[in-house]
PDB file of C-alpha atoms in Angstrom:
ATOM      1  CA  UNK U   1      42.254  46.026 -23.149  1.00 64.00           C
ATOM      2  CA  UNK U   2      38.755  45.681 -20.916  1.00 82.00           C
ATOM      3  CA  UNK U   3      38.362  42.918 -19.107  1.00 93.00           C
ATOM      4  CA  UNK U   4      35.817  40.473 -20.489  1.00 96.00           C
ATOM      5  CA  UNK U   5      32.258  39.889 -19.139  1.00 98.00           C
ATOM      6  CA  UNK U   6      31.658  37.105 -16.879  1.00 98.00           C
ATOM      7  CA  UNK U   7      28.246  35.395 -16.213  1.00 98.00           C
ATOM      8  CA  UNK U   8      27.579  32.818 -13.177  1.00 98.00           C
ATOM      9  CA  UNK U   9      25.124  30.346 -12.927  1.00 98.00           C
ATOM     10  CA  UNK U  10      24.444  29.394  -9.215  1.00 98.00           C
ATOM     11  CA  UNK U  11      24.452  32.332  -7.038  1.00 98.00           C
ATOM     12  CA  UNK U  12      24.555  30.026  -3.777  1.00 95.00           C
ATOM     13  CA  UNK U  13      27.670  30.658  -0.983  1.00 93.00           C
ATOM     14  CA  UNK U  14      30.361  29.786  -3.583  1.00 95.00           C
ATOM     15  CA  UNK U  15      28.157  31.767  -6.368  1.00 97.00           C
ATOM     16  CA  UNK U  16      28.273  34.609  -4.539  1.00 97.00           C
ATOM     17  CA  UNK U  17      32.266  34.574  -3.543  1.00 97.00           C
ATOM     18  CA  UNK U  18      32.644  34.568  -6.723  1.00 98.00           C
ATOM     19  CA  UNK U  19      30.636  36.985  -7.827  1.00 98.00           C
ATOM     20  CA  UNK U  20      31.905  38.984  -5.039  1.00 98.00           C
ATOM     21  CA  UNK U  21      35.368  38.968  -5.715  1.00 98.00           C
ATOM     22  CA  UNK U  22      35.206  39.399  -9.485  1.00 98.00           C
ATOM     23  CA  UNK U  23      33.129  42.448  -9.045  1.00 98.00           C
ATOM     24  CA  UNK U  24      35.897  43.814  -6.466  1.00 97.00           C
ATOM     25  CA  UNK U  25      38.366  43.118  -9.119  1.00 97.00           C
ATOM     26  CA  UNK U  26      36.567  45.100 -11.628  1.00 96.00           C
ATOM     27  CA  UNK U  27      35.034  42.835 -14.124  1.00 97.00           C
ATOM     28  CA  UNK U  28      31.276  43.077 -15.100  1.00 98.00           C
ATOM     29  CA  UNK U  29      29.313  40.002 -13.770  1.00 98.00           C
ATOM     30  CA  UNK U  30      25.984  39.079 -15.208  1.00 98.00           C
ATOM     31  CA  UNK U  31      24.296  36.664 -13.392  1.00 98.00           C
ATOM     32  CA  UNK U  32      21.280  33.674 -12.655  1.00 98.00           C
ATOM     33  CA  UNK U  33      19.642  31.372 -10.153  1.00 98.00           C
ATOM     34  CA  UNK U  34      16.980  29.004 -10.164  1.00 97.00           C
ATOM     35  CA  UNK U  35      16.171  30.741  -6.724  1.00 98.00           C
ATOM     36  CA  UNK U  36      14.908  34.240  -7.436  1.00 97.00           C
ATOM     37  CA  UNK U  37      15.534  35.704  -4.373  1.00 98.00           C
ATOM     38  CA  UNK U  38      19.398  35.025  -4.702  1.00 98.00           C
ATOM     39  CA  UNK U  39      18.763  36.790  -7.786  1.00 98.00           C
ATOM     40  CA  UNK U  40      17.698  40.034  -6.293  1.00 98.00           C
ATOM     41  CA  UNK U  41      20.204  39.408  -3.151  1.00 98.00           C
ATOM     42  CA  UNK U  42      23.055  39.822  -5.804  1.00 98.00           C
ATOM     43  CA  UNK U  43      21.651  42.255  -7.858  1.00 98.00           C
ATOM     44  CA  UNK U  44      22.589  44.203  -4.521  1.00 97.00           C
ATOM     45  CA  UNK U  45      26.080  43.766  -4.872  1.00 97.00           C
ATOM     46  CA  UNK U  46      26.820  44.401  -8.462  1.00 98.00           C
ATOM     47  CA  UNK U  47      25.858  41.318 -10.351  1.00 98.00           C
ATOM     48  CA  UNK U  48      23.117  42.024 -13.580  1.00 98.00           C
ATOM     49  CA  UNK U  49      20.343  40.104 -13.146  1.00 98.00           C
ATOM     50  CA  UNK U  50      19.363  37.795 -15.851  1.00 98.00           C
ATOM     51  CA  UNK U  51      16.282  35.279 -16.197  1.00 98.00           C
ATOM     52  CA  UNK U  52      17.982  31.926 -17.322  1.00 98.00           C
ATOM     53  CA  UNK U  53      21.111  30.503 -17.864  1.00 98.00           C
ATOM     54  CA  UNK U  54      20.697  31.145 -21.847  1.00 98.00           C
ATOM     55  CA  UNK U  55      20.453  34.897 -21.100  1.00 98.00           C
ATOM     56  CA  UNK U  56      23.458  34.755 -19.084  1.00 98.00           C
ATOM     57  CA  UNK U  57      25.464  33.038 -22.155  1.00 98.00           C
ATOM     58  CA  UNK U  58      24.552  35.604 -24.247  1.00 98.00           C
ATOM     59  CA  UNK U  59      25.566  38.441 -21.848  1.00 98.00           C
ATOM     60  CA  UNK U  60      29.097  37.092 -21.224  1.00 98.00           C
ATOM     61  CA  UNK U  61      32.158  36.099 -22.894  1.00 98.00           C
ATOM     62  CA  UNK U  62      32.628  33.746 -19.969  1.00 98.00           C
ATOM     63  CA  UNK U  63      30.276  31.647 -18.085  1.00 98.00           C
ATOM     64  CA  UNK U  64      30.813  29.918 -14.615  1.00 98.00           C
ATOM     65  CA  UNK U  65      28.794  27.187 -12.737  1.00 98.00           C
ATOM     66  CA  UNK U  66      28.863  26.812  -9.350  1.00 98.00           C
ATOM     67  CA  UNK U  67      25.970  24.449  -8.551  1.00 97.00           C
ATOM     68  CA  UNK U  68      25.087  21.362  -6.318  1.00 93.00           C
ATOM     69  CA  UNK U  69      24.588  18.664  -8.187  1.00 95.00           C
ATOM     70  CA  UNK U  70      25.480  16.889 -11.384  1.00 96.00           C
ATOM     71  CA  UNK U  71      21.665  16.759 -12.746  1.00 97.00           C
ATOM     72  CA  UNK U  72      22.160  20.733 -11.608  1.00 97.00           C
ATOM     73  CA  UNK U  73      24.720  21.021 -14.281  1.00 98.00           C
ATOM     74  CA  UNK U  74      23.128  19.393 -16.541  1.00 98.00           C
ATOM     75  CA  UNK U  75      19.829  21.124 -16.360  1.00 98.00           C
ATOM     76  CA  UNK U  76      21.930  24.387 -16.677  1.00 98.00           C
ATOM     77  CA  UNK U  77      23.531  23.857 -19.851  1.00 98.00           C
ATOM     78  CA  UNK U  78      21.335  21.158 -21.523  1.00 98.00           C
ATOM     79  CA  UNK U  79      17.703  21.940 -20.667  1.00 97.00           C
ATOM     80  CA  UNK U  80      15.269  24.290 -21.063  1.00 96.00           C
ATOM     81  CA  UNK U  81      16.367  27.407 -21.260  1.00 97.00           C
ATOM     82  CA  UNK U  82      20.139  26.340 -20.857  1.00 98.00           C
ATOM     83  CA  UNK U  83      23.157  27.414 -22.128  1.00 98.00           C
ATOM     84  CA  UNK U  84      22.857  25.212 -25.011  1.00 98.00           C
ATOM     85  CA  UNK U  85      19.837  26.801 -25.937  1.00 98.00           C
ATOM     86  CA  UNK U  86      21.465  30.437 -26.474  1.00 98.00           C
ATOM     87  CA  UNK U  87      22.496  30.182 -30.123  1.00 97.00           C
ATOM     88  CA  UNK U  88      25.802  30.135 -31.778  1.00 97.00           C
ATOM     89  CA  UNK U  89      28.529  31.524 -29.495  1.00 98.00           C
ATOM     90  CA  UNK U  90      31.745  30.713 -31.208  1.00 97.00           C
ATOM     91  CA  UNK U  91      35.207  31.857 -29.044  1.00 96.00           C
ATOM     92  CA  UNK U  92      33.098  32.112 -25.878  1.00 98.00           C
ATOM     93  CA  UNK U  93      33.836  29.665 -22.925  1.00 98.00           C
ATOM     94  CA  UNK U  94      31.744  27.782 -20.489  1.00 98.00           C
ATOM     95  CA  UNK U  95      33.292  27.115 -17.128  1.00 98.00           C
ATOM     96  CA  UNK U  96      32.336  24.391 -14.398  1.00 98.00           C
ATOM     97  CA  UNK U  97      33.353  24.733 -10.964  1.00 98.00           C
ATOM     98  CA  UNK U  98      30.971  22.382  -9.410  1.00 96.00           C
ATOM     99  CA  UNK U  99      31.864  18.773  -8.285  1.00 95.00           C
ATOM    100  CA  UNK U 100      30.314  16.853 -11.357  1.00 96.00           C
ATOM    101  CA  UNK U 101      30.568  13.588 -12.334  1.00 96.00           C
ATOM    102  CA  UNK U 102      33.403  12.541 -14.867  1.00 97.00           C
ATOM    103  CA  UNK U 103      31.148  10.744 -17.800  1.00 96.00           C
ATOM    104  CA  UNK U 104      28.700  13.594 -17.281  1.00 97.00           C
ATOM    105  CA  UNK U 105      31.468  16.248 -18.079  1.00 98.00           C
ATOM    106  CA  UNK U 106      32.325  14.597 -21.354  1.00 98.00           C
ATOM    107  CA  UNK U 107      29.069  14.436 -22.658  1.00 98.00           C
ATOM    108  CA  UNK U 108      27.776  17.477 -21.426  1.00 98.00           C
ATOM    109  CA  UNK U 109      31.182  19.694 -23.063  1.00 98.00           C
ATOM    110  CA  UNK U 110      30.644  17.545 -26.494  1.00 98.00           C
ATOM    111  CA  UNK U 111      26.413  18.394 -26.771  1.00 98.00           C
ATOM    112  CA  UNK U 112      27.719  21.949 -26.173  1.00 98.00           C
ATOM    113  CA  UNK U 113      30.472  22.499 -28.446  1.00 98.00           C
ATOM    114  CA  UNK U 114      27.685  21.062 -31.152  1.00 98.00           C
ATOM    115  CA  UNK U 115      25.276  23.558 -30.197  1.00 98.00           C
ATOM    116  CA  UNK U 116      26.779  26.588 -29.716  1.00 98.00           C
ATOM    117  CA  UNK U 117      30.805  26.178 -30.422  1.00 98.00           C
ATOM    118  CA  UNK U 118      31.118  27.169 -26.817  1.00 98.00           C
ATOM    119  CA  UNK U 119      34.577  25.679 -25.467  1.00 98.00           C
ATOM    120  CA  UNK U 120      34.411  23.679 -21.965  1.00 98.00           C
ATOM    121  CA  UNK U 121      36.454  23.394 -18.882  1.00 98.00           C
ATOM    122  CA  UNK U 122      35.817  21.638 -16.315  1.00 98.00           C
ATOM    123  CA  UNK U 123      37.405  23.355 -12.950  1.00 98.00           C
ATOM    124  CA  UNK U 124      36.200  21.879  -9.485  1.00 98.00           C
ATOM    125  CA  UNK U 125      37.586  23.963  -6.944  1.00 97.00           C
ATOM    126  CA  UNK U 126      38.953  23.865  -2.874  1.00 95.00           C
ATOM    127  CA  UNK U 127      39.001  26.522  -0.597  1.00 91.00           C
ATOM    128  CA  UNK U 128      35.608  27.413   0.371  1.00 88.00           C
ATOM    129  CA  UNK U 129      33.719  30.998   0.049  1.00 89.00           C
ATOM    130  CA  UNK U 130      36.389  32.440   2.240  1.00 89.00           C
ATOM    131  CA  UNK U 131      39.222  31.430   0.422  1.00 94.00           C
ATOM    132  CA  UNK U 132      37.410  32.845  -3.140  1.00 95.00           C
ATOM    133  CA  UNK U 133      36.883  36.545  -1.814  1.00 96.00           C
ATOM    134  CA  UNK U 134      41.129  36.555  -0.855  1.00 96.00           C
ATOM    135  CA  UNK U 135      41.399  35.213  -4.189  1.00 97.00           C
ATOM    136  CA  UNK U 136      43.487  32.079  -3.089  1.00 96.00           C
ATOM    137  CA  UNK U 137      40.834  29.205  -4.696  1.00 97.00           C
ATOM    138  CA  UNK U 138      42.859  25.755  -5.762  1.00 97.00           C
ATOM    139  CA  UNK U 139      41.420  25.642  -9.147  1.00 98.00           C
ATOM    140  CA  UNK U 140      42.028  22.279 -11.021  1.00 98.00           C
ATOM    141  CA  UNK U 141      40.726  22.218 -14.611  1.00 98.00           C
ATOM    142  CA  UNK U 142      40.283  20.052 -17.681  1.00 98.00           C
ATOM    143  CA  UNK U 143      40.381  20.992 -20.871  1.00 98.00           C
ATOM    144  CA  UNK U 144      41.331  22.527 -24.384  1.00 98.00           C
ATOM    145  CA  UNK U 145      44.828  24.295 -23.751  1.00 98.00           C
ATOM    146  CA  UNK U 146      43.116  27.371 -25.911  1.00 98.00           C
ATOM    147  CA  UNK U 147      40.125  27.710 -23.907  1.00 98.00           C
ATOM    148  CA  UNK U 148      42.420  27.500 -21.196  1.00 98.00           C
ATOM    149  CA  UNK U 149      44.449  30.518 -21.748  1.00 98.00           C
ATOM    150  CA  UNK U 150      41.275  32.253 -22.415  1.00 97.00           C
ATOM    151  CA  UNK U 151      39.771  31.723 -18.528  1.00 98.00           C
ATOM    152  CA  UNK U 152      42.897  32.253 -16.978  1.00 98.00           C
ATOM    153  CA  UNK U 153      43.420  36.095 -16.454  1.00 97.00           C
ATOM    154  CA  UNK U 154      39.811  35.585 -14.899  1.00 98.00           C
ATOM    155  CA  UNK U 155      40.855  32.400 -13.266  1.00 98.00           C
ATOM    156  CA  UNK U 156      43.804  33.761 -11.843  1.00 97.00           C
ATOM    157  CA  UNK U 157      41.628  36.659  -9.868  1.00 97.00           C
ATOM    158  CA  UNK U 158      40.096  34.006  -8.140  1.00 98.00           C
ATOM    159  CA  UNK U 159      42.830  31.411  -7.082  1.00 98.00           C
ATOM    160  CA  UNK U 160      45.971  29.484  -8.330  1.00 98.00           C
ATOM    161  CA  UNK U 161      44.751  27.282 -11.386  1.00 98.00           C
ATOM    162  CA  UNK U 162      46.048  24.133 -12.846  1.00 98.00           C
ATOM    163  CA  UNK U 163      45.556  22.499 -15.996  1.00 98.00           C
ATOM    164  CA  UNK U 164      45.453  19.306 -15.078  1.00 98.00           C
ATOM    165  CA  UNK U 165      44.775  17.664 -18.718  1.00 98.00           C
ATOM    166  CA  UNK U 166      41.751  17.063 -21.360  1.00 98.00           C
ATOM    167  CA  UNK U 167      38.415  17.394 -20.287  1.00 98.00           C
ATOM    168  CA  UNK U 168      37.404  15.352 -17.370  1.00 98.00           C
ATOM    169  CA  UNK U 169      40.591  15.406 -15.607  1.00 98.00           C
ATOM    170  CA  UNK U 170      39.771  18.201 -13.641  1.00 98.00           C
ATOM    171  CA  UNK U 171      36.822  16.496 -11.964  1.00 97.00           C
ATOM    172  CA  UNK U 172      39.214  13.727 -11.539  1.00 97.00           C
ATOM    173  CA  UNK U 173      41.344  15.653  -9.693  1.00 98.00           C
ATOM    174  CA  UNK U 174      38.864  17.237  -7.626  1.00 97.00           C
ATOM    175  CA  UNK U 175      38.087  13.868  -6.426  1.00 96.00           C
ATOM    176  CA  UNK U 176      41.539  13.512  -5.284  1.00 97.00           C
ATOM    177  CA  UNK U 177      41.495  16.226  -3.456  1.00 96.00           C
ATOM    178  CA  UNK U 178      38.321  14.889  -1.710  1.00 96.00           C
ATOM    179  CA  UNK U 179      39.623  11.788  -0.672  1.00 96.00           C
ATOM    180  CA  UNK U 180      42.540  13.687   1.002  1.00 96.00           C
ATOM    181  CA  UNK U 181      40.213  16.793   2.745  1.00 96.00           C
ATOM    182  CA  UNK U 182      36.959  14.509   3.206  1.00 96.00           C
ATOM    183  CA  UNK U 183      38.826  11.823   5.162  1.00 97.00           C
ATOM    184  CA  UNK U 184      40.397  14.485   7.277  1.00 96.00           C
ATOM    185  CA  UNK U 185      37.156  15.587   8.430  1.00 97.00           C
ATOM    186  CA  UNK U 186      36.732  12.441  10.374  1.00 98.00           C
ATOM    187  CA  UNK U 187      40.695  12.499  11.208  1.00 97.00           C
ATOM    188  CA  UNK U 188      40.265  15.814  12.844  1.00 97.00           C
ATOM    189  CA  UNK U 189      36.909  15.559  14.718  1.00 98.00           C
ATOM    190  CA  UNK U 190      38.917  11.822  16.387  1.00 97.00           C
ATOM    191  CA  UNK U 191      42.124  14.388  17.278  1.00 97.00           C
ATOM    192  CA  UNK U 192      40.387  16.714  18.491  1.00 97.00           C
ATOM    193  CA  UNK U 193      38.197  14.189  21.206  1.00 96.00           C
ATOM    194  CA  UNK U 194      41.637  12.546  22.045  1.00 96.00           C
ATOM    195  CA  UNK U 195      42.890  16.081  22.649  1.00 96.00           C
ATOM    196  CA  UNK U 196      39.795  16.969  24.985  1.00 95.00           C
ATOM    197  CA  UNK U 197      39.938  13.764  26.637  1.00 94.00           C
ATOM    198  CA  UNK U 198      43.226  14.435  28.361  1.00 94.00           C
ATOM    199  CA  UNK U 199      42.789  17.784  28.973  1.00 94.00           C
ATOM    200  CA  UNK U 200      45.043  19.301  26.623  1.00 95.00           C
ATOM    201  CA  UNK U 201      44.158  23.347  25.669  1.00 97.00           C
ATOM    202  CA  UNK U 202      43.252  22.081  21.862  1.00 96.00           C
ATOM    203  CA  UNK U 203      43.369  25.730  20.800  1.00 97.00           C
ATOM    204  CA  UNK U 204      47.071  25.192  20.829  1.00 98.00           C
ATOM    205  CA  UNK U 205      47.161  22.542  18.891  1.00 97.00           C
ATOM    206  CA  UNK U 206      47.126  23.435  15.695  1.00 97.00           C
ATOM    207  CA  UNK U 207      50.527  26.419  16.426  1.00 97.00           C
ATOM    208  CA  UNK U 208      52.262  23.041  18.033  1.00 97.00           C
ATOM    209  CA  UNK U 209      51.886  21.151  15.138  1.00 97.00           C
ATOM    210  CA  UNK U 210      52.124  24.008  12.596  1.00 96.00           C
ATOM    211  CA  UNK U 211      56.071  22.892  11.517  1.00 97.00           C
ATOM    212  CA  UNK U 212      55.336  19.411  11.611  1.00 97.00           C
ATOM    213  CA  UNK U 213      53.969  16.946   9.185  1.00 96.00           C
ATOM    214  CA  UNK U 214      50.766  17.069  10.517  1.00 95.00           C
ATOM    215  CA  UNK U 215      50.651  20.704   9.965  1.00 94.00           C
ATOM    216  CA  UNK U 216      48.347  22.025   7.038  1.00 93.00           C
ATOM    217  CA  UNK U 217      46.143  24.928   6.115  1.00 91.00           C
ATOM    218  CA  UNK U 218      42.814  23.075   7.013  1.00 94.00           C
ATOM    219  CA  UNK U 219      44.014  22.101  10.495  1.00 96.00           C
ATOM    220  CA  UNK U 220      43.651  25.478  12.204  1.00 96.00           C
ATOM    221  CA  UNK U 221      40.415  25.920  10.635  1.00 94.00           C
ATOM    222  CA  UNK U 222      38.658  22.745  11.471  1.00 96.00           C
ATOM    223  CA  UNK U 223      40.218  22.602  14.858  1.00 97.00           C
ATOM    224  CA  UNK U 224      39.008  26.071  15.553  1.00 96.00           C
ATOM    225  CA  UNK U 225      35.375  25.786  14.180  1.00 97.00           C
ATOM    226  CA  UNK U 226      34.853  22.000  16.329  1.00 98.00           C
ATOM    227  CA  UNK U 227      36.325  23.752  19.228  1.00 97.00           C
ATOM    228  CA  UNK U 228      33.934  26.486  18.823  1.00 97.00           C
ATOM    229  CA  UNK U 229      31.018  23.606  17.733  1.00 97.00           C
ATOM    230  CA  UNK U 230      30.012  26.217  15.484  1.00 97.00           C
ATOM    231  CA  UNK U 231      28.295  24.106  12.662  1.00 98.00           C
ATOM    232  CA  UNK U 232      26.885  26.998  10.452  1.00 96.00           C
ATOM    233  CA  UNK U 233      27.552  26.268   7.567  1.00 94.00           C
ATOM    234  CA  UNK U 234      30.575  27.704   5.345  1.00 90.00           C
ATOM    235  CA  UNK U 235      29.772  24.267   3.021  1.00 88.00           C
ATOM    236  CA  UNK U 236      27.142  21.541   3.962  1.00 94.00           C
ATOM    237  CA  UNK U 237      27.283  18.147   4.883  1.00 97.00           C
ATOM    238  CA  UNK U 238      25.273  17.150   2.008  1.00 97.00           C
ATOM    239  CA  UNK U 239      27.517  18.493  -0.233  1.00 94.00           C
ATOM    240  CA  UNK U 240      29.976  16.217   1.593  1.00 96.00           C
ATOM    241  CA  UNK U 241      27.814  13.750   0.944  1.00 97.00           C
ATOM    242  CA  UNK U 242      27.639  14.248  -2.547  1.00 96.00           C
ATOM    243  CA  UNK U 243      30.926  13.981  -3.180  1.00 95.00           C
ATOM    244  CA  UNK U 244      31.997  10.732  -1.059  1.00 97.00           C
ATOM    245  CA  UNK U 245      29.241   8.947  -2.859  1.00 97.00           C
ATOM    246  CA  UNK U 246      30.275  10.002  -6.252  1.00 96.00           C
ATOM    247  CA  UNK U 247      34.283   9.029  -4.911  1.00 96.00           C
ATOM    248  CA  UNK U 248      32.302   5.506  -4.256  1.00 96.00           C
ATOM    249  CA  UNK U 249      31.427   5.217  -7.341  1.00 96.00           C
ATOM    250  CA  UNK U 250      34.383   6.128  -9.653  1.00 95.00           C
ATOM    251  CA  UNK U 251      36.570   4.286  -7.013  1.00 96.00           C
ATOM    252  CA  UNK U 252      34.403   0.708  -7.746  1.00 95.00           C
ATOM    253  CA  UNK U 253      34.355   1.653 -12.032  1.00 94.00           C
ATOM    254  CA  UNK U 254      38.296   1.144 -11.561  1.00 95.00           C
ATOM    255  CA  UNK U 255      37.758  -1.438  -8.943  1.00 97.00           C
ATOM    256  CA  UNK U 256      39.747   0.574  -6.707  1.00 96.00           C
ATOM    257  CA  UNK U 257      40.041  -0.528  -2.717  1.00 96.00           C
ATOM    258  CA  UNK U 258      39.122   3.186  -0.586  1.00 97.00           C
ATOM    259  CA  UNK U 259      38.834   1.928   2.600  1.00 97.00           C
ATOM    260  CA  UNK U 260      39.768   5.611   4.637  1.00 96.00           C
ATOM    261  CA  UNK U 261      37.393   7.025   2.079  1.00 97.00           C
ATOM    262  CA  UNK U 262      34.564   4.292   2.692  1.00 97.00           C
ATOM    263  CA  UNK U 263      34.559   4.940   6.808  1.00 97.00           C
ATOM    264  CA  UNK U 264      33.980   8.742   5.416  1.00 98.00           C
ATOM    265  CA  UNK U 265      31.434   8.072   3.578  1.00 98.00           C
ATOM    266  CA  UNK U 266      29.715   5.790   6.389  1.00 98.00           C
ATOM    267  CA  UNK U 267      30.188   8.331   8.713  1.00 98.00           C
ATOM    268  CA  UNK U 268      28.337  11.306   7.087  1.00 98.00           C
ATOM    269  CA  UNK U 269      25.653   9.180   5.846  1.00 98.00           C
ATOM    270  CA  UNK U 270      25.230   8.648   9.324  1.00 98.00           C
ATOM    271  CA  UNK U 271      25.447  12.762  10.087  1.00 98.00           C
ATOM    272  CA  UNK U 272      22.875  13.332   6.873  1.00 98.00           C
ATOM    273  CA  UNK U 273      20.621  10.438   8.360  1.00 98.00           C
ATOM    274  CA  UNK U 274      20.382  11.940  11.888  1.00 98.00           C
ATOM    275  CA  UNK U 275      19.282  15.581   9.976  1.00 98.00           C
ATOM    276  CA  UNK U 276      21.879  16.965  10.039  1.00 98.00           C
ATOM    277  CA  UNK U 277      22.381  17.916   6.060  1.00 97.00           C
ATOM    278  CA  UNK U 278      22.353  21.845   6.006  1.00 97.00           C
ATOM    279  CA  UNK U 279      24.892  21.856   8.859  1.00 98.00           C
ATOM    280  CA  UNK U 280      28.721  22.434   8.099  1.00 97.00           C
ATOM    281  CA  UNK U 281      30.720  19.237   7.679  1.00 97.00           C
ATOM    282  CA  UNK U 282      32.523  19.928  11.108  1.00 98.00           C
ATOM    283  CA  UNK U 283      29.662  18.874  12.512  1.00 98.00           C
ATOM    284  CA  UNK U 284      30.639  15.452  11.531  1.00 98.00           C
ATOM    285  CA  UNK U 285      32.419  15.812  15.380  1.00 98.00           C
ATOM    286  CA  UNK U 286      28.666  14.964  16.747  1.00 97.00           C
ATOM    287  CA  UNK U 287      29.311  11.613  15.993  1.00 97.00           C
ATOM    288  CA  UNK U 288      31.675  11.018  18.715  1.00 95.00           C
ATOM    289  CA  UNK U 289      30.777  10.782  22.016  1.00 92.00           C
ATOM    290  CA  UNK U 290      32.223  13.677  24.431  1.00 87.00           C
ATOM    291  CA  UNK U 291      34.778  12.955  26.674  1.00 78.00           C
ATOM    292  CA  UNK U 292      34.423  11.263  29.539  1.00 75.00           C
ATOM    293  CA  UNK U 293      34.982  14.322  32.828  1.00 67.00           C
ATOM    294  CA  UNK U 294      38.132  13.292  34.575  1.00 58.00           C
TER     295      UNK U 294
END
């Protein structure tokens, strides 16, 4: 049985993990970006180039987004040119692994599925462009339990995936997982100055604590990065950004109280501010004052 074409929209640093990886695991890849030259970059690595997110419908039996913003997915699938736009696609399945906003999702899957009959799923992701091309993604979806077991063989080349409910509860989800990770940003850059203040080799740190509770997968690579101060980013802190506000603003609709979550968000306003918004999010650590020398 061949393995079905996949198209992705948004060829960016998750764009191209995943393009990447599918490619290694032998799946044809069709593929767009508002950005030309990410077109051609990609081109370079497998994926067929294609001039608009309608194309890319039409080329694939399943479509991916991996862009920045909500208006981003929007724009993608409902405007010119968009996926919406591409005709009647019955049985084919549209795919959103950006962080979007929950209303958004809803409306955006229901103008679809009147367009074209295209199913939607909404899967956010966590892991970062390293963890896509090992294939070990947390992929937390929302959706039809058909269209669901028609992603997952691809799905399941890129990470573990979940299917967390109807549409909209993967973005839900997502934002759970944000208010753990994004938080621990902050957490980690405080540890790490305590650790540097009294001397301690921090580089150890995360093997020490490895069997403990505060053991975890992001520790060693957080720690290892701020220790490093390498900033470049692997994610930026405007995504960050993105995402706390949006975790603002679902949090009040429920009239939720977020207080870890709304020093977060404080904080890398306060990193974006100082222009710092195509830097990593570990660079959140410039915030806090070095050390005092002993």
């Amino acid at each position: 049985m061949s393995k079905p074409v996949v198209g992705c929209v948004g060829l960016g640093l998750m764009g191209e993990g995943i393009t990447r990886r599918l490619i290694e695991t032998g799946h044809a890849v069709a593929g767009y970006d508002i950005v030309p030259a990410k077109v051609v970059a990609a081109a370079k690595w497998g994926v067929d180039a294609c001039a608009s997110p309608a194309e890319v419908a039409r080329a694939a039996d399943i479509v991916l987004l991996s862009v920045t913003s909500t208006a981003a997915v929007e724009a993608a699938v409902l405007g010119e040119r968009g996926i919406a736009s591409a005709g009647r696609l019955e049985g084919k399945v549209v795919v959103d692994h950006s962080t979007t906003k929950i209303d958004t999702t809803k409306r955006i899957a229901a103008a679809l599925s009147a367009a074209t009959g295209m199913s939607f799923v909404d899967a956010p992701v966590s892991g970062g462009p390293e963890a896509v091309l090992r294939g070990r993604l947390a992929i937390m979806a929302g959706g039809e339990t058909a269209a669901i077991g028609r992603i997952a063989p691809v799905m399941q080349r890129l990470g573990t995936l979940t299917h967390m409910g109807a549409v909209g509860a993967g973005q839900a989800t997502k934002l759970v997982n944000q208010t753990l990770v994004l938080s621990n940003y902050c957490v980690m850059a405080e540890a790490l100055r305590l650790a540097e203040a009294y001397g301690v080799d921090a580089a150890k740190i995360p093997a020490a604590l490895a069997s403990g509770h505060a053991g975890s997968n992001l520790l060693p690579v957080l720690f290892e990065r701020m220790i490093a101060r390498d900033f470049t980013p692997k994610g930026y802190a405007r995504q960050i950004l993105k995402d706390l506000e949006m975790l603002h603003e679902v949090a009040g609709a429920q009239h939720l109280t977020m207080p870890m979550a709304a020093q977060a968000l404080t904080l890398f306003r306060l990193l974006v501010a100082q222009g710092k918004s195509e830097l990593d999010g570990v660079a959140i650590l410039t915030l806090y004052p070095e050390p005092a020398k002993p």
